[in-house]
XYZ file of C-alpha atoms in Angstrom:
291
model
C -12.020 -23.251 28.222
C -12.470 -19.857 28.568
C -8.607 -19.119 26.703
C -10.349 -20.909 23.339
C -13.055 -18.998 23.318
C -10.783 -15.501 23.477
C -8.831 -17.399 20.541
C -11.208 -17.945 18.732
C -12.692 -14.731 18.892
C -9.558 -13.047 18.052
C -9.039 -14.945 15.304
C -13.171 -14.104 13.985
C -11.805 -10.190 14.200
C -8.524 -11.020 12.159
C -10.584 -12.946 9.723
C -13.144 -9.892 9.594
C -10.340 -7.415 9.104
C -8.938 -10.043 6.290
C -12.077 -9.939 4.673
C -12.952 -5.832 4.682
C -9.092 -5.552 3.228
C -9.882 -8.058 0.181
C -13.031 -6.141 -0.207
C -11.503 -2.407 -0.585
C -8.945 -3.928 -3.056
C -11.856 -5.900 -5.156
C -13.681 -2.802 -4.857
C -10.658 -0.735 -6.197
C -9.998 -2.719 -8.961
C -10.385 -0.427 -11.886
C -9.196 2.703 -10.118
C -6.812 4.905 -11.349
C -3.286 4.202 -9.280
C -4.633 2.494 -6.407
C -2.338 -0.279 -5.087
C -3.098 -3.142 -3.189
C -3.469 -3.419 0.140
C -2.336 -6.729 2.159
C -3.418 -7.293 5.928
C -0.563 -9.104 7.789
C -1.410 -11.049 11.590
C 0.478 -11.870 14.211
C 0.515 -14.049 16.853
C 0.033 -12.804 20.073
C 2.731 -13.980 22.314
C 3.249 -17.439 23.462
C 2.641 -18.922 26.818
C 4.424 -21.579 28.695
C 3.518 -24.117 30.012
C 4.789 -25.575 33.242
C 3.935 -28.856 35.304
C 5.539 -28.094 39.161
C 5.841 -31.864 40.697
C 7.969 -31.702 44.110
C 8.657 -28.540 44.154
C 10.352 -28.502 40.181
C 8.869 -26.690 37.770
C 8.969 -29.128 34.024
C 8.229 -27.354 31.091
C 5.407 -29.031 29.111
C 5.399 -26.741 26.095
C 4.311 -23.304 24.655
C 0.771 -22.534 23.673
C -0.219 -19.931 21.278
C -3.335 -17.215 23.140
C -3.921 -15.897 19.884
C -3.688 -14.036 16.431
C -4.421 -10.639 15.237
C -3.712 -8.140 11.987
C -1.130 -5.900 12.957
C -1.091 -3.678 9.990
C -2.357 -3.541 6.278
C 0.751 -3.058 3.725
C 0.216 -1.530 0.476
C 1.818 -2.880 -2.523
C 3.395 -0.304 -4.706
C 3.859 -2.541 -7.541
C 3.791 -1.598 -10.810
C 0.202 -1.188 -12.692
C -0.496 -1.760 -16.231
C -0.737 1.412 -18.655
C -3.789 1.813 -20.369
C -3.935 4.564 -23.124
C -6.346 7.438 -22.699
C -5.336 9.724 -25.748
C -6.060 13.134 -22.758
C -3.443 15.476 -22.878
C -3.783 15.569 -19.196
C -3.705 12.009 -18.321
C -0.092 10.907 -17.386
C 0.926 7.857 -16.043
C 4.924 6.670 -14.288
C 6.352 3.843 -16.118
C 9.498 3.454 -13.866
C 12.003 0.579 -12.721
C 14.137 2.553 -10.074
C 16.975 0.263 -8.958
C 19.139 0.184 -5.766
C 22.829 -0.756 -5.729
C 23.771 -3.359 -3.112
C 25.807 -1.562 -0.433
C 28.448 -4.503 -0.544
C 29.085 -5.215 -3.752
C 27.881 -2.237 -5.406
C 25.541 -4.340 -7.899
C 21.741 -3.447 -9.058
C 19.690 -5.854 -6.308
C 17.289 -8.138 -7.539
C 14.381 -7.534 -6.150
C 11.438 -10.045 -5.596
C 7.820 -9.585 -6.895
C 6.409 -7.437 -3.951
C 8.990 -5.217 -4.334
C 11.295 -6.282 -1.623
C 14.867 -7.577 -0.804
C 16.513 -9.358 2.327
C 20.432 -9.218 2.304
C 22.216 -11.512 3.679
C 22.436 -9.730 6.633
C 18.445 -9.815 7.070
C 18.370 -5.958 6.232
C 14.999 -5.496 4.695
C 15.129 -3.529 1.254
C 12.075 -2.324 -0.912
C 12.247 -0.958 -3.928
C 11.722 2.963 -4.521
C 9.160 4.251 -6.039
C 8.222 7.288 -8.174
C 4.685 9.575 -7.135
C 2.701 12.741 -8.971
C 3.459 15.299 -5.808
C 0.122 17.191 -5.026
C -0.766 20.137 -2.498
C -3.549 20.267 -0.247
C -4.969 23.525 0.551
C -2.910 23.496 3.877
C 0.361 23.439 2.235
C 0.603 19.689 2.939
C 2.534 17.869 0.160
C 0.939 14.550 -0.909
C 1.795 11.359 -3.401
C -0.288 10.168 -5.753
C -0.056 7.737 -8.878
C -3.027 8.657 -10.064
C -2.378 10.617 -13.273
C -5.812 11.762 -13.701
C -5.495 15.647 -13.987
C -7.396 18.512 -14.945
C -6.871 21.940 -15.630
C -8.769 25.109 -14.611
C -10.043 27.964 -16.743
C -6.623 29.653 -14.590
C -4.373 26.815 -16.426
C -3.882 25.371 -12.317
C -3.372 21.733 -12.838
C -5.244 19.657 -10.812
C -5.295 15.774 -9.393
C -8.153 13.575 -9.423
C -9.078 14.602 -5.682
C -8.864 18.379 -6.291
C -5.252 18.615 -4.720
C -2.970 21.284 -6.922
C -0.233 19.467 -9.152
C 3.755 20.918 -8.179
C 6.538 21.327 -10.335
C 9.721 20.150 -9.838
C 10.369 23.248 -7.505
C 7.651 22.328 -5.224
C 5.376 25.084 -6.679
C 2.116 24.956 -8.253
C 1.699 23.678 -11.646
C 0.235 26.615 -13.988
C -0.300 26.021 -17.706
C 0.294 29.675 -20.542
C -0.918 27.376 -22.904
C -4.608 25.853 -23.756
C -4.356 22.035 -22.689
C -4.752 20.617 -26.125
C -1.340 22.120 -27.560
C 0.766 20.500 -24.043
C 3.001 18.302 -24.928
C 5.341 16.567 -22.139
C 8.892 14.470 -22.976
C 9.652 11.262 -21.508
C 11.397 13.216 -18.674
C 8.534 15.353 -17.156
C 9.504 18.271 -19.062
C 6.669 20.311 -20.513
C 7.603 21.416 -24.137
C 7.080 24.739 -25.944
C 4.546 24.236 -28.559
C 6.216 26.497 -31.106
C 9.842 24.752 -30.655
C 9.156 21.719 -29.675
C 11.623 22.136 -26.906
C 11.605 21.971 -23.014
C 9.868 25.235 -21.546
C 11.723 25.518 -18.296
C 8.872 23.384 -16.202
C 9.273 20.031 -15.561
C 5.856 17.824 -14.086
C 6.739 17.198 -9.655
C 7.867 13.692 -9.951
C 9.096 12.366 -6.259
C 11.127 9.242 -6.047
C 10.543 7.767 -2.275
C 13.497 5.448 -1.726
C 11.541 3.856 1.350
C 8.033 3.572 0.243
C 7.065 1.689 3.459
C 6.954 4.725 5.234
C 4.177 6.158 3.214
C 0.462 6.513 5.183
C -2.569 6.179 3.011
C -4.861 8.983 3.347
C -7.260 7.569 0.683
C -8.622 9.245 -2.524
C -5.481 7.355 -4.183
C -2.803 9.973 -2.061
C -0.082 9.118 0.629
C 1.502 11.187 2.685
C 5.129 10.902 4.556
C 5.516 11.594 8.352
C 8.671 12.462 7.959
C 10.490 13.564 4.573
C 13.853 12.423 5.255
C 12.866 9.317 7.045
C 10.891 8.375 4.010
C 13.905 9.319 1.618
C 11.698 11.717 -0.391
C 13.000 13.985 -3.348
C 12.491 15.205 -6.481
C 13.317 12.739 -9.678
C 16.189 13.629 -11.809
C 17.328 12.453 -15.251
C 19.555 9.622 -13.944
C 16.583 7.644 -12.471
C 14.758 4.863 -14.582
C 11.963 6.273 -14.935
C 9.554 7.910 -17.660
C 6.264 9.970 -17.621
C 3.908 8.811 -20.470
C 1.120 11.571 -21.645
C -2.293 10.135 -22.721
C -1.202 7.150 -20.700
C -3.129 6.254 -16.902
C -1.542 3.947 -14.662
C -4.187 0.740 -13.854
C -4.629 -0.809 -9.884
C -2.395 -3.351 -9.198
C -4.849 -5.231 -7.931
C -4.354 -9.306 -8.537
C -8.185 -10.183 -8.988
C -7.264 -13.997 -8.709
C -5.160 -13.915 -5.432
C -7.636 -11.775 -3.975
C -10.389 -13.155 -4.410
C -8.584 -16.403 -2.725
C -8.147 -14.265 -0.078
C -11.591 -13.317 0.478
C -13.017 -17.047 0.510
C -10.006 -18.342 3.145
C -10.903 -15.379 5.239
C -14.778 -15.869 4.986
C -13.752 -19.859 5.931
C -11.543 -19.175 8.327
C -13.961 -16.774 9.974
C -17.110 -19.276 10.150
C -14.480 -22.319 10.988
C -13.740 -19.619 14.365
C -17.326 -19.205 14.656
C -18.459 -22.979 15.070
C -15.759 -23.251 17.513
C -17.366 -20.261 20.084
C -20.813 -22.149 19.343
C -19.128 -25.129 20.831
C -17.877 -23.348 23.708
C -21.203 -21.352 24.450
C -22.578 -24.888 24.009
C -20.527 -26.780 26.573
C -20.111 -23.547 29.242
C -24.425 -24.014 28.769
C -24.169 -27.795 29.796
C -21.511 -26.989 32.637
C -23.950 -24.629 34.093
C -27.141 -26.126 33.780
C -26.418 -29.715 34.270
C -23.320 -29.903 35.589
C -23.740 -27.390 38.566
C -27.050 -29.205 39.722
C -25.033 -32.199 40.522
């Protein structure tokens, strides 16, 4: 009796933790950049179950002691464009691709983002950031676009973290904000030529996104740079920066919201069965033990 009621408890926690992910992303949904989040359980490990008649043991089958949410994933899908017509609003329109190590072909990749060879090797798709600077020295990721500019001409993100070049350095404008003018590329264009002035926006490609940690305000940060695959985009990737342009959430209102109500079910369905327990350990006690 006492192993259901741990279930179900566990699986009133999971369903909580369901729930408070659906609610960050439905909360998110018209922020600049911010990608979903998904909460993923597991089953805590099965148990065994043996019968021992005449001294040999028969296996009567496995029973599950459990579930819980491992992790939350973020989705780095990408979000719609929405025009802003700011000089300083940029946005990553990109479709990186990955060659299949076997056959040397583009790999398809599915709608999260992710491939399984035939091998079982896990691929996801890279993915292109803004690269910021906290005030430690700290590089971050960020796809929100969102910047702003000091009287200095220091280009700032949405969360106060200095913009970088493609040389990992500060972004500084020499020219008032209204007269920039970026290329597809990143490159930031002389406003008397019309051609590139030598500094290029900090665009990093992260060939294995899934290493990214959230750190919240819309930024990631990697652990470890070359685990992660991080470096700095170059003119053979698929990808283009869009002035006056701000990348949406990715945030899928619909499935969400599904989520929400099957966690919110799931957690009262767990919750009716502790009552049940509480109400027949109460009997057991009360009646039971007089006997």
């Amino acid at each position: 009796m006492l192993r259901g009621l741990y279930t179900a408890a566990a699986g009133m926690v999971t369903q909580q933790r369901r729930h408070d992910t659906a609610t960050q992303n439905i909360a998110n949904l018209n922020t600049t950049g911010y990608k979903q989040v998904d909460s993923v359980s597991h089953a805590f490990p099965d148990v065994l179950i043996s019968a021992m008649s005449n001294g040999v043991t028969k296996p009567i089958g496995r029973v599950n002691t459990g579930v819980f949410a491992e992790q939350s994933i973020s989705q780095y899908l990408q979000g719609d464009l929405i025009e802003s017509g700011k000089p300083v609003d940029f946005a990553l329109d990109t479709n990186l691709q990955v060659a299949d190590p076997v056959t040397g072909e583009n790999i398809t990749f599915d709608g999260s983002g992710k491939y399984t060879s035939p091998q079982g090797e896990v691929i996801y798709r890279p993915q292109a950031f803004f690269t910021v600077q906290d005030n430690d020295g700290n590089n971050l990721y960020t796809r929100n676009g969102s910047f702003t500019v000091t009287p200095t001409g220091n280009v700032l993100s949405a969360g106060g973290f200095k913009v970088l070049d493609e040389q990992g350095n500060p972004l500084v404008l020499t020219e008032p904000q209204d007269n920039l003018k970026v290329d597809g590329q990143g490159n930031l264009l002389d406003p008397r030529t019309g051609q590139p002035s030598g500094t290029k926006i900090g665009v990093s490609v992260i060939t294995r996104p899934q290493e990214l940690v959230r750190d919240g305000n819309g930024v990631f940060h990697a652990e470890d740079v070359n685990t992660a695959g991080i470096r700095f985009a170059n003119n053979g990737d698929n990808l283009k920066v869009r002035q006056g342009f701000l990348e949406n959430s990715n945030v899928d209102a619909t499935q969400v919201t599904v989520d929400l109500n099957a966690a919110y079910r799931a957690y009262e369905a767990n919750q009716k069965v502790i009552q049940f327990y509480d109400s027949s350990l109460q009997k057991a006690v009360n009646e039971v033990g007089r006997v």
